Amino acid sequence: SVLRNDYPGIRLYLIGTISKRNGYGRHIRKKIRSLKNRVIELGPLNSKSVANELCKSHVFVSASYIENSPNSVSEAQLIGMPVISTYTGGTPSLITEGKTGLLFPTGDVHMLICRIKEIFDNDRFALELGKNAMEVARKRHDSTQVKNQILFAYEQILTEKNKDL
């Protein structure tokens, strides 16, 4: 609601579902209703549909309170989407601040608003973040490299195990 004055066409697209059964889900749904057609719930989507939605968007935001190493952040990076995310769990290992994305403290709505404005107000910066993130993510998720890292880890374990014998 704070951003709609500066960006009248702003929309928030939510992929996935919000529980109708628990208190937090009801709380979020109440907030969504107050934003009157500015929040669009897309529901569960397949990978192609997620990629299509990301390609139509200006920024990907992961505002998780609890996270490990979110696939959603990596997926957005892989297609060159500028990413804003919380300093939660393993997320900072996926983002280099100001180079491959932007981070903000968990729950800090005002900082999130500032970060979104950084992206919306500077297309060159947004494109640079997306390009850098895509380069890093493609290397990080390269199937040959991942396979080689796993094989190397197993070789190290087996070498150490044989030393003990």
JSON list of C-alpha atoms in Angstrom, two decimals:
[
{"chain": "A", "resi": 1, "resn": "SER", "atom": "CA", "xyz": [0.00, 0.00, 0.00]},
{"chain": "A", "resi": 2, "resn": "VAL", "atom": "CA", "xyz": [2.94, 2.38, 0.64]},
{"chain": "A", "resi": 3, "resn": "LEU", "atom": "CA", "xyz": [4.31, 1.84, -2.86]},
{"chain": "A", "resi": 4, "resn": "ARG", "atom": "CA", "xyz": [1.06, 2.41, -4.76]},
{"chain": "A", "resi": 5, "resn": "ASN", "atom": "CA", "xyz": [1.35, 6.21, -4.50]},
{"chain": "A", "resi": 6, "resn": "ASP", "atom": "CA", "xyz": [4.70, 6.21, -6.31]},
{"chain": "A", "resi": 7, "resn": "TYR", "atom": "CA", "xyz": [3.85, 3.27, -8.58]},
{"chain": "A", "resi": 8, "resn": "PRO", "atom": "CA", "xyz": [0.08, 3.33, -9.31]},
{"chain": "A", "resi": 9, "resn": "GLY", "atom": "CA", "xyz": [0.20, 0.20, -11.47]},
{"chain": "A", "resi": 10, "resn": "ILE", "atom": "CA", "xyz": [2.05, -1.94, -8.92]},
{"chain": "A", "resi": 11, "resn": "ARG", "atom": "CA", "xyz": [0.78, -5.48, -8.44]},
{"chain": "A", "resi": 12, "resn": "LEU", "atom": "CA", "xyz": [1.92, -8.33, -6.20]},
{"chain": "A", "resi": 13, "resn": "TYR", "atom": "CA", "xyz": [1.64, -11.80, -7.70]},
{"chain": "A", "resi": 14, "resn": "LEU", "atom": "CA", "xyz": [1.68, -14.69, -5.23]},
{"chain": "A", "resi": 15, "resn": "ILE", "atom": "CA", "xyz": [2.59, -18.15, -6.47]},
{"chain": "A", "resi": 16, "resn": "GLY", "atom": "CA", "xyz": [1.46, -21.01, -4.29]},
{"chain": "A", "resi": 17, "resn": "THR", "atom": "CA", "xyz": [-1.31, -21.17, -1.70]},
{"chain": "A", "resi": 18, "resn": "ILE", "atom": "CA", "xyz": [-2.12, -19.37, 1.51]},
{"chain": "A", "resi": 19, "resn": "SER", "atom": "CA", "xyz": [-3.79, -21.52, 4.13]},
{"chain": "A", "resi": 20, "resn": "LYS", "atom": "CA", "xyz": [-7.43, -20.81, 4.86]},
{"chain": "A", "resi": 21, "resn": "ARG", "atom": "CA", "xyz": [-7.30, -22.89, 8.03]},
{"chain": "A", "resi": 22, "resn": "ASN", "atom": "CA", "xyz": [-4.67, -21.33, 10.27]},
{"chain": "A", "resi": 23, "resn": "GLY", "atom": "CA", "xyz": [-4.59, -17.94, 11.96]},
{"chain": "A", "resi": 24, "resn": "TYR", "atom": "CA", "xyz": [-1.59, -16.65, 10.05]},
{"chain": "A", "resi": 25, "resn": "GLY", "atom": "CA", "xyz": [-3.17, -17.57, 6.72]},
{"chain": "A", "resi": 26, "resn": "ARG", "atom": "CA", "xyz": [-6.38, -15.77, 7.70]},
{"chain": "A", "resi": 27, "resn": "HIS", "atom": "CA", "xyz": [-4.31, -12.74, 8.78]},
{"chain": "A", "resi": 28, "resn": "ILE", "atom": "CA", "xyz": [-2.52, -12.62, 5.41]},
{"chain": "A", "resi": 29, "resn": "ARG", "atom": "CA", "xyz": [-5.80, -13.03, 3.51]},
{"chain": "A", "resi": 30, "resn": "LYS", "atom": "CA", "xyz": [-7.28, -10.08, 5.44]},
{"chain": "A", "resi": 31, "resn": "LYS", "atom": "CA", "xyz": [-4.26, -7.95, 4.46]},
{"chain": "A", "resi": 32, "resn": "ILE", "atom": "CA", "xyz": [-4.64, -9.01, 0.83]},
{"chain": "A", "resi": 33, "resn": "ARG", "atom": "CA", "xyz": [-8.33, -8.06, 0.77]},
{"chain": "A", "resi": 34, "resn": "SER", "atom": "CA", "xyz": [-7.43, -4.58, 2.02]},
{"chain": "A", "resi": 35, "resn": "LEU", "atom": "CA", "xyz": [-5.20, -4.03, -1.02]},
{"chain": "A", "resi": 36, "resn": "LYS", "atom": "CA", "xyz": [-8.14, -4.29, -3.46]},
{"chain": "A", "resi": 37, "resn": "ASN", "atom": "CA", "xyz": [-7.05, -6.06, -6.63]},
{"chain": "A", "resi": 38, "resn": "ARG", "atom": "CA", "xyz": [-3.37, -5.20, -6.17]},
{"chain": "A", "resi": 39, "resn": "VAL", "atom": "CA", "xyz": [-2.55, -8.73, -4.98]},
{"chain": "A", "resi": 40, "resn": "ILE", "atom": "CA", "xyz": [-3.16, -11.57, -7.40]},
{"chain": "A", "resi": 41, "resn": "GLU", "atom": "CA", "xyz": [-3.07, -15.12, -6.09]},
{"chain": "A", "resi": 42, "resn": "LEU", "atom": "CA", "xyz": [-1.91, -17.39, -8.90]},
{"chain": "A", "resi": 43, "resn": "GLY", "atom": "CA", "xyz": [-2.10, -20.60, -6.89]},
{"chain": "A", "resi": 44, "resn": "PRO", "atom": "CA", "xyz": [0.21, -23.55, -7.53]},
{"chain": "A", "resi": 45, "resn": "LEU", "atom": "CA", "xyz": [1.98, -23.34, -10.90]},
{"chain": "A", "resi": 46, "resn": "ASN", "atom": "CA", "xyz": [4.14, -25.71, -12.91]},
{"chain": "A", "resi": 47, "resn": "SER", "atom": "CA", "xyz": [7.74, -24.75, -13.69]},
{"chain": "A", "resi": 48, "resn": "LYS", "atom": "CA", "xyz": [6.96, -23.31, -17.13]},
{"chain": "A", "resi": 49, "resn": "SER", "atom": "CA", "xyz": [4.19, -21.11, -15.72]},
{"chain": "A", "resi": 50, "resn": "VAL", "atom": "CA", "xyz": [6.45, -19.92, -12.89]},
{"chain": "A", "resi": 51, "resn": "ALA", "atom": "CA", "xyz": [9.13, -18.97, -15.43]},
{"chain": "A", "resi": 52, "resn": "ASN", "atom": "CA", "xyz": [6.54, -17.12, -17.53]},
{"chain": "A", "resi": 53, "resn": "GLU", "atom": "CA", "xyz": [5.29, -15.16, -14.52]},
{"chain": "A", "resi": 54, "resn": "LEU", "atom": "CA", "xyz": [8.84, -14.27, -13.49]},
{"chain": "A", "resi": 55, "resn": "CYS", "atom": "CA", "xyz": [9.64, -13.05, -17.00]},
{"chain": "A", "resi": 56, "resn": "LYS", "atom": "CA", "xyz": [6.66, -10.68, -16.86]},
{"chain": "A", "resi": 57, "resn": "SER", "atom": "CA", "xyz": [7.72, -9.27, -13.47]},
{"chain": "A", "resi": 58, "resn": "HIS", "atom": "CA", "xyz": [10.03, -6.44, -12.52]},
{"chain": "A", "resi": 59, "resn": "VAL", "atom": "CA", "xyz": [11.47, -7.99, -9.33]},
{"chain": "A", "resi": 60, "resn": "PHE", "atom": "CA", "xyz": [11.30, -11.22, -7.32]},
{"chain": "A", "resi": 61, "resn": "VAL", "atom": "CA", "xyz": [10.91, -10.83, -3.55]},
{"chain": "A", "resi": 62, "resn": "SER", "atom": "CA", "xyz": [11.48, -13.60, -1.02]},
{"chain": "A", "resi": 63, "resn": "ALA", "atom": "CA", "xyz": [10.33, -12.23, 2.33]},
{"chain": "A", "resi": 64, "resn": "SER", "atom": "CA", "xyz": [10.61, -15.52, 4.23]},
{"chain": "A", "resi": 65, "resn": "TYR", "atom": "CA", "xyz": [11.04, -15.64, 7.97]},
{"chain": "A", "resi": 66, "resn": "ILE", "atom": "CA", "xyz": [12.26, -19.24, 7.84]},
{"chain": "A", "resi": 67, "resn": "GLU", "atom": "CA", "xyz": [14.29, -20.54, 4.94]},
{"chain": "A", "resi": 68, "resn": "ASN", "atom": "CA", "xyz": [17.13, -22.87, 4.12]},
{"chain": "A", "resi": 69, "resn": "SER", "atom": "CA", "xyz": [18.41, -22.48, 0.59]},
{"chain": "A", "resi": 70, "resn": "PRO", "atom": "CA", "xyz": [15.34, -21.40, -1.39]},
{"chain": "A", "resi": 71, "resn": "ASN", "atom": "CA", "xyz": [14.90, -22.87, -4.84]},
{"chain": "A", "resi": 72, "resn": "SER", "atom": "CA", "xyz": [12.64, -19.93, -5.69]},
{"chain": "A", "resi": 73, "resn": "VAL", "atom": "CA", "xyz": [15.53, -17.46, -5.31]},
{"chain": "A", "resi": 74, "resn": "SER", "atom": "CA", "xyz": [17.79, -19.63, -7.48]},
{"chain": "A", "resi": 75, "resn": "GLU", "atom": "CA", "xyz": [15.06, -20.05, -10.11]},
{"chain": "A", "resi": 76, "resn": "ALA", "atom": "CA", "xyz": [14.55, -16.28, -10.32]},
{"chain": "A", "resi": 77, "resn": "GLN", "atom": "CA", "xyz": [18.30, -15.76, -10.62]},
{"chain": "A", "resi": 78, "resn": "LEU", "atom": "CA", "xyz": [18.58, -18.38, -13.36]},
{"chain": "A", "resi": 79, "resn": "ILE", "atom": "CA", "xyz": [16.30, -16.37, -15.63]},
{"chain": "A", "resi": 80, "resn": "GLY", "atom": "CA", "xyz": [17.96, -13.05, -14.82]},
{"chain": "A", "resi": 81, "resn": "MET", "atom": "CA", "xyz": [15.37, -11.63, -12.45]},
{"chain": "A", "resi": 82, "resn": "PRO", "atom": "CA", "xyz": [16.55, -9.04, -9.90]},
{"chain": "A", "resi": 83, "resn": "VAL", "atom": "CA", "xyz": [16.04, -10.61, -6.46]},
{"chain": "A", "resi": 84, "resn": "ILE", "atom": "CA", "xyz": [15.34, -9.02, -3.10]},
{"chain": "A", "resi": 85, "resn": "SER", "atom": "CA", "xyz": [15.41, -11.39, -0.13]},
{"chain": "A", "resi": 86, "resn": "THR", "atom": "CA", "xyz": [15.66, -11.56, 3.63]},
{"chain": "A", "resi": 87, "resn": "TYR", "atom": "CA", "xyz": [18.86, -12.40, 5.51]},
{"chain": "A", "resi": 88, "resn": "THR", "atom": "CA", "xyz": [17.31, -15.76, 6.43]},
{"chain": "A", "resi": 89, "resn": "GLY", "atom": "CA", "xyz": [18.94, -19.16, 6.68]},
{"chain": "A", "resi": 90, "resn": "GLY", "atom": "CA", "xyz": [21.13, -19.96, 3.69]},
{"chain": "A", "resi": 91, "resn": "THR", "atom": "CA", "xyz": [19.71, -17.23, 1.47]},
{"chain": "A", "resi": 92, "resn": "PRO", "atom": "CA", "xyz": [22.71, -14.87, 1.92]},
{"chain": "A", "resi": 93, "resn": "SER", "atom": "CA", "xyz": [24.93, -17.63, 0.47]},
{"chain": "A", "resi": 94, "resn": "LEU", "atom": "CA", "xyz": [22.96, -17.26, -2.79]},
{"chain": "A", "resi": 95, "resn": "ILE", "atom": "CA", "xyz": [23.12, -13.46, -2.99]},
{"chain": "A", "resi": 96, "resn": "THR", "atom": "CA", "xyz": [26.08, -11.12, -3.01]},
{"chain": "A", "resi": 97, "resn": "GLU", "atom": "CA", "xyz": [24.66, -7.85, -1.69]},
{"chain": "A", "resi": 98, "resn": "GLY", "atom": "CA", "xyz": [24.41, -5.20, -4.38]},
{"chain": "A", "resi": 99, "resn": "LYS", "atom": "CA", "xyz": [25.94, -7.46, -7.03]},
{"chain": "A", "resi": 100, "resn": "THR", "atom": "CA", "xyz": [23.61, -10.44, -7.54]},
{"chain": "A", "resi": 101, "resn": "GLY", "atom": "CA", "xyz": [20.67, -9.22, -5.48]},
{"chain": "A", "resi": 102, "resn": "LEU", "atom": "CA", "xyz": [19.58, -7.14, -2.52]},
{"chain": "A", "resi": 103, "resn": "LEU", "atom": "CA", "xyz": [19.05, -8.27, 1.06]},
{"chain": "A", "resi": 104, "resn": "PHE", "atom": "CA", "xyz": [17.01, -6.84, 3.92]},
{"chain": "A", "resi": 105, "resn": "PRO", "atom": "CA", "xyz": [16.53, -7.83, 7.56]},
{"chain": "A", "resi": 106, "resn": "THR", "atom": "CA", "xyz": [13.70, -10.28, 8.16]},
{"chain": "A", "resi": 107, "resn": "GLY", "atom": "CA", "xyz": [10.49, -8.45, 9.01]},
{"chain": "A", "resi": 108, "resn": "ASP", "atom": "CA", "xyz": [11.84, -4.98, 8.14]},
{"chain": "A", "resi": 109, "resn": "VAL", "atom": "CA", "xyz": [9.03, -3.75, 5.90]},
{"chain": "A", "resi": 110, "resn": "HIS", "atom": "CA", "xyz": [10.51, -0.26, 5.56]},
{"chain": "A", "resi": 111, "resn": "MET", "atom": "CA", "xyz": [13.82, -1.63, 4.30]},
{"chain": "A", "resi": 112, "resn": "LEU", "atom": "CA", "xyz": [11.96, -3.90, 1.87]},
{"chain": "A", "resi": 113, "resn": "ILE", "atom": "CA", "xyz": [10.12, -0.86, 0.51]},
{"chain": "A", "resi": 114, "resn": "CYS", "atom": "CA", "xyz": [13.45, 0.97, 0.06]},
{"chain": "A", "resi": 115, "resn": "ARG", "atom": "CA", "xyz": [14.91, -2.06, -1.73]},
{"chain": "A", "resi": 116, "resn": "ILE", "atom": "CA", "xyz": [11.93, -2.31, -4.09]},
{"chain": "A", "resi": 117, "resn": "LYS", "atom": "CA", "xyz": [12.29, 1.40, -4.88]},
{"chain": "A", "resi": 118, "resn": "GLU", "atom": "CA", "xyz": [15.97, 0.85, -5.69]},
{"chain": "A", "resi": 119, "resn": "ILE", "atom": "CA", "xyz": [14.91, -1.64, -8.35]},
{"chain": "A", "resi": 120, "resn": "PHE", "atom": "CA", "xyz": [11.90, 0.29, -9.66]},
{"chain": "A", "resi": 121, "resn": "ASP", "atom": "CA", "xyz": [13.77, 3.60, -9.88]},
{"chain": "A", "resi": 122, "resn": "ASN", "atom": "CA", "xyz": [16.90, 2.33, -11.60]},
{"chain": "A", "resi": 123, "resn": "ASP", "atom": "CA", "xyz": [16.35, 0.03, -14.57]},
{"chain": "A", "resi": 124, "resn": "ARG", "atom": "CA", "xyz": [20.07, -0.11, -15.33]},
{"chain": "A", "resi": 125, "resn": "PHE", "atom": "CA", "xyz": [20.81, -1.34, -11.80]},
{"chain": "A", "resi": 126, "resn": "ALA", "atom": "CA", "xyz": [17.94, -3.86, -11.97]},
{"chain": "A", "resi": 127, "resn": "LEU", "atom": "CA", "xyz": [19.25, -5.26, -15.26]},
{"chain": "A", "resi": 128, "resn": "GLU", "atom": "CA", "xyz": [22.79, -5.45, -13.88]},
{"chain": "A", "resi": 129, "resn": "LEU", "atom": "CA", "xyz": [21.64, -7.35, -10.77]},
{"chain": "A", "resi": 130, "resn": "GLY", "atom": "CA", "xyz": [19.68, -9.79, -12.94]},
{"chain": "A", "resi": 131, "resn": "LYS", "atom": "CA", "xyz": [22.56, -10.32, -15.37]},
{"chain": "A", "resi": 132, "resn": "ASN", "atom": "CA", "xyz": [25.09, -10.89, -12.59]},
{"chain": "A", "resi": 133, "resn": "ALA", "atom": "CA", "xyz": [22.74, -13.23, -10.74]},
{"chain": "A", "resi": 134, "resn": "MET", "atom": "CA", "xyz": [22.09, -15.26, -13.89]},
{"chain": "A", "resi": 135, "resn": "GLU", "atom": "CA", "xyz": [25.82, -15.73, -14.54]},
{"chain": "A", "resi": 136, "resn": "VAL", "atom": "CA", "xyz": [26.49, -16.88, -10.98]},
{"chain": "A", "resi": 137, "resn": "ALA", "atom": "CA", "xyz": [23.38, -19.08, -10.79]},
{"chain": "A", "resi": 138, "resn": "ARG", "atom": "CA", "xyz": [24.14, -20.82, -14.08]},
{"chain": "A", "resi": 139, "resn": "LYS", "atom": "CA", "xyz": [27.62, -21.73, -12.83]},
{"chain": "A", "resi": 140, "resn": "ARG", "atom": "CA", "xyz": [26.31, -22.75, -9.40]},
{"chain": "A", "resi": 141, "resn": "HIS", "atom": "CA", "xyz": [23.60, -25.00, -10.89]},
{"chain": "A", "resi": 142, "resn": "ASP", "atom": "CA", "xyz": [25.54, -26.38, -13.85]},
{"chain": "A", "resi": 143, "resn": "SER", "atom": "CA", "xyz": [24.74, -30.10, -13.84]},
{"chain": "A", "resi": 144, "resn": "THR", "atom": "CA", "xyz": [28.28, -31.19, -14.75]},
{"chain": "A", "resi": 145, "resn": "GLN", "atom": "CA", "xyz": [29.79, -29.04, -12.02]},
{"chain": "A", "resi": 146, "resn": "VAL", "atom": "CA", "xyz": [27.27, -30.25, -9.43]},
{"chain": "A", "resi": 147, "resn": "LYS", "atom": "CA", "xyz": [27.93, -33.88, -10.40]},
{"chain": "A", "resi": 148, "resn": "ASN", "atom": "CA", "xyz": [31.71, -33.36, -10.14]},
{"chain": "A", "resi": 149, "resn": "GLN", "atom": "CA", "xyz": [31.38, -31.72, -6.72]},
{"chain": "A", "resi": 150, "resn": "ILE", "atom": "CA", "xyz": [29.29, -34.62, -5.42]},
{"chain": "A", "resi": 151, "resn": "LEU", "atom": "CA", "xyz": [31.74, -37.19, -6.80]},
{"chain": "A", "resi": 152, "resn": "PHE", "atom": "CA", "xyz": [34.66, -35.28, -5.27]},
{"chain": "A", "resi": 153, "resn": "ALA", "atom": "CA", "xyz": [32.91, -35.23, -1.87]},
{"chain": "A", "resi": 154, "resn": "TYR", "atom": "CA", "xyz": [32.34, -39.00, -2.03]},
{"chain": "A", "resi": 155, "resn": "GLU", "atom": "CA", "xyz": [35.95, -39.58, -3.06]},
{"chain": "A", "resi": 156, "resn": "GLN", "atom": "CA", "xyz": [37.12, -37.52, -0.07]},
{"chain": "A", "resi": 157, "resn": "ILE", "atom": "CA", "xyz": [34.89, -39.50, 2.29]},
{"chain": "A", "resi": 158, "resn": "LEU", "atom": "CA", "xyz": [36.09, -42.82, 0.90]},
{"chain": "A", "resi": 159, "resn": "THR", "atom": "CA", "xyz": [39.74, -41.72, 1.06]},
{"chain": "A", "resi": 160, "resn": "GLU", "atom": "CA", "xyz": [39.34, -40.73, 4.73]},
{"chain": "A", "resi": 161, "resn": "LYS", "atom": "CA", "xyz": [37.49, -43.98, 5.49]},
{"chain": "A", "resi": 162, "resn": "ASN", "atom": "CA", "xyz": [40.28, -46.06, 3.88]},
{"chain": "A", "resi": 163, "resn": "LYS", "atom": "CA", "xyz": [42.90, -44.21, 5.93]},
{"chain": "A", "resi": 164, "resn": "ASP", "atom": "CA", "xyz": [41.13, -45.30, 9.09]},
{"chain": "A", "resi": 165, "resn": "LEU", "atom": "CA", "xyz": [41.18, -48.95, 8.02]}
]
